[in-house]
Short mmCIF file of C-alpha atoms and ligand atoms in Angstrom, two decimals:
data_model
loop_
_atom_site.label_atom_id
_atom_site.label_comp_id
_atom_site.label_asym_id
_atom_site.label_seq_id
_atom_site.Cartn_x
_atom_site.Cartn_y
_atom_site.Cartn_z
CA MET P 5 -15.23 0.57 -0.15
CA ILE P 6 -13.69 2.39 -3.07
CA ASN P 7 -15.18 1.91 -6.50
CA GLU P 8 -13.90 -0.41 -9.19
CA SER P 9 -12.64 2.24 -11.61
CA ILE P 10 -10.46 3.74 -8.88
CA ILE P 11 -9.16 0.29 -7.99
CA ASP P 12 -8.27 -0.26 -11.66
CA ALA P 13 -6.49 3.11 -11.84
CA MET P 14 -4.55 2.32 -8.67
CA VAL P 15 -3.46 -1.09 -9.91
CA ARG P 16 -2.44 0.40 -13.26
CA MET P 17 -0.34 3.07 -11.53
CA ALA P 18 1.22 0.46 -9.25
CA ARG P 19 2.11 -1.71 -12.27
CA ASP P 20 3.61 1.32 -13.99
CA ALA P 21 5.64 2.20 -10.89
CA MET P 22 6.81 -1.41 -10.64
CA GLN P 23 8.62 -0.93 -13.96
CA ARG P 24 10.84 1.65 -12.26
CA ALA P 25 11.78 -0.51 -9.25
CA HIS P 26 15.43 -0.93 -8.30
CA ALA P 27 15.47 -4.63 -7.47
CA PRO P 28 18.83 -6.13 -8.51
CA TYR P 29 19.13 -8.28 -5.37
CA SER P 30 15.72 -9.92 -5.03
CA GLY P 31 14.90 -9.87 -8.72
CA GLN P 32 11.33 -9.19 -7.55
CA PRO P 33 10.27 -5.65 -8.45
CA VAL P 34 7.19 -4.36 -6.61
CA GLY P 35 4.93 -1.40 -7.33
CA ALA P 36 2.38 0.40 -5.19
CA CYS P 37 -0.12 3.22 -5.38
CA VAL P 38 -1.72 5.10 -2.51
CA LEU P 39 -5.00 6.99 -2.82
CA ALA P 40 -5.10 10.26 -0.88
CA SER P 41 -8.51 11.35 0.40
CA ASP P 42 -8.57 14.23 -2.08
CA GLY P 43 -8.36 11.70 -4.92
CA THR P 44 -4.68 12.15 -5.74
CA LEU P 45 -2.77 8.97 -6.57
CA TYR P 46 0.89 8.46 -5.71
CA GLY P 47 2.94 5.64 -7.16
CA GLY P 48 5.92 3.99 -5.53
CA CYS P 49 8.40 1.28 -6.43
CA SER P 50 10.64 -0.96 -4.38
CA VAL P 51 14.15 0.47 -3.92
CA GLU P 52 16.73 -2.11 -2.85
CA ASN P 53 20.24 -1.58 -1.55
CA ALA P 54 23.45 -3.65 -1.41
CA SER P 55 23.03 -3.32 2.36
CA TYR P 56 19.71 -5.18 2.29
CA GLY P 57 18.25 -3.61 5.41
CA LEU P 58 18.29 -0.20 3.79
CA SER P 59 15.87 -1.29 1.10
CA CYS P 60 12.44 0.30 1.07
CA CYS P 61 9.22 -1.35 -0.08
CA ALA P 62 7.07 0.15 -2.82
CA GLU P 63 4.18 0.78 -0.42
CA ARG P 64 6.27 2.95 1.88
CA VAL P 65 7.81 4.81 -1.06
CA ALA P 66 4.30 5.66 -2.29
CA ILE P 67 3.11 6.74 1.17
CA PHE P 68 6.24 8.80 1.85
CA ARG P 69 5.91 10.54 -1.51
CA ALA P 70 2.36 11.50 -0.59
CA ILE P 71 3.44 12.67 2.87
CA ALA P 72 6.19 14.79 1.32
CA ASP P 73 3.47 16.32 -0.87
CA SER P 74 1.55 17.35 2.29
CA LYS P 75 -1.09 14.61 2.19
CA ARG P 76 -2.10 13.17 5.56
CA GLU P 77 -5.35 11.35 4.87
CA PHE P 78 -5.71 8.29 2.69
CA ASP P 79 -8.42 5.91 1.56
CA ALA P 80 -6.56 2.90 0.18
CA ILE P 81 -3.30 1.46 -1.07
CA ALA P 82 -2.56 -1.01 -3.87
CA VAL P 83 0.47 -3.27 -4.19
CA VAL P 84 1.46 -5.31 -7.25
CA ALA P 85 4.20 -7.79 -8.11
CA ASP P 86 4.73 -10.62 -10.56
CA THR P 87 3.71 -13.24 -8.02
CA ALA P 88 1.60 -16.40 -8.21
CA GLU P 89 -0.86 -14.98 -5.69
CA PRO P 90 -1.73 -11.29 -5.15
CA CYS P 91 1.23 -9.53 -3.49
CA VAL P 92 0.84 -9.13 0.29
CA PRO P 93 2.46 -6.18 2.10
CA CYS P 94 5.11 -6.85 4.75
CA GLY P 95 4.65 -6.09 8.44
CA SER P 96 6.70 -2.90 8.26
CA CYS P 97 4.49 -1.49 5.54
CA CYS P 98 1.35 -2.53 7.44
CA GLN P 99 2.70 -0.63 10.44
CA VAL P 100 3.15 2.50 8.29
CA MET P 101 -0.36 2.04 6.87
CA ALA P 102 -1.70 1.90 10.43
CA GLU P 103 0.07 5.16 11.25
CA PHE P 104 -1.91 6.87 8.50
CA LYS P 105 -5.10 4.86 9.00
CA ILE P 106 -5.03 3.32 5.55
CA ARG P 107 -7.72 0.69 5.84
CA ASP P 108 -8.29 -0.85 2.40
CA VAL P 109 -5.34 -2.82 1.06
CA ILE P 110 -5.62 -3.88 -2.58
CA MET P 111 -3.30 -6.76 -3.41
CA ALA P 112 -2.69 -7.72 -7.03
CA ASN P 113 -0.40 -9.55 -9.40
CA LEU P 114 0.37 -9.25 -13.10
CA LYS P 115 -2.11 -12.01 -13.99
CA GLY P 116 -4.94 -9.71 -12.98
CA ASP P 117 -5.77 -11.38 -9.67
CA ILE P 118 -6.96 -8.82 -7.12
CA GLU P 119 -7.81 -9.27 -3.45
CA ILE P 120 -8.86 -6.53 -1.06
CA ALA P 121 -8.31 -6.86 2.67
CA ASP P 122 -8.83 -4.73 5.73
CA LEU P 123 -5.49 -3.76 7.25
CA MET P 124 -6.67 -4.96 10.64
CA ASP P 125 -7.12 -8.45 9.22
CA LEU P 126 -3.65 -8.40 7.64
CA ALA P 127 -1.85 -6.91 10.63
CA PRO P 128 -3.94 -6.92 13.82
CA CYS P 129 -0.83 -6.12 15.89
CA ALA P 130 -0.02 -2.88 14.05
CA THR P 131 0.22 -0.02 16.52
CA GLY P 132 0.32 3.78 16.46
CA LYS P 133 -2.93 5.62 15.97
CA ILE P 134 -4.58 2.25 16.31
CA HIS P 135 -7.22 3.32 18.82
CA ASN P 136 -8.55 5.99 16.50
CA PHE P 137 -8.22 3.53 13.69
CA ARG P 138 -10.34 0.92 15.46
CA GLY P 139 -12.84 3.59 16.47
CA LEU P 140 -13.27 4.67 12.87
CA HIS P 141 -13.45 1.19 11.44
CA SER P 142 -14.95 -0.98 14.12
CA HIS P 143 -15.52 -4.60 13.20
CA GLU P 144 -18.78 -4.48 15.14
CA GLU P 145 -20.31 -2.11 12.59
ZN1 ZN H 489 6.90 -3.67 2.95
#
């Protein structure tokens, strides 16, 4: 599990990214931050579109930014929104997290509530490099 100061930095970056979201349709801006294994943090914000299906969640924006910067290994991701409960990633984002074996999912809101879940508990059906993923992070450990 990642340490508390890194979690705080990730949530701060996600909150900062949230301010740059393009969310005129939902009115619900979301921010995210992914932690690459070399310690680099990448922020992302939700980017909506008039054709709703083209919108992209903050988590995927953060991951894709990191991928475009040549990162391939990650330790955790944080997601933040102004929600009553900590913001939970959607199934599409969980699928992308599974692709890159991002295990620790930090969910937060603006009130300071934080919950951390294992991706496999959030999205046990996520596929891709799932066999390696399960091998690395077996629940029988
Ligand atoms: Zn999503």
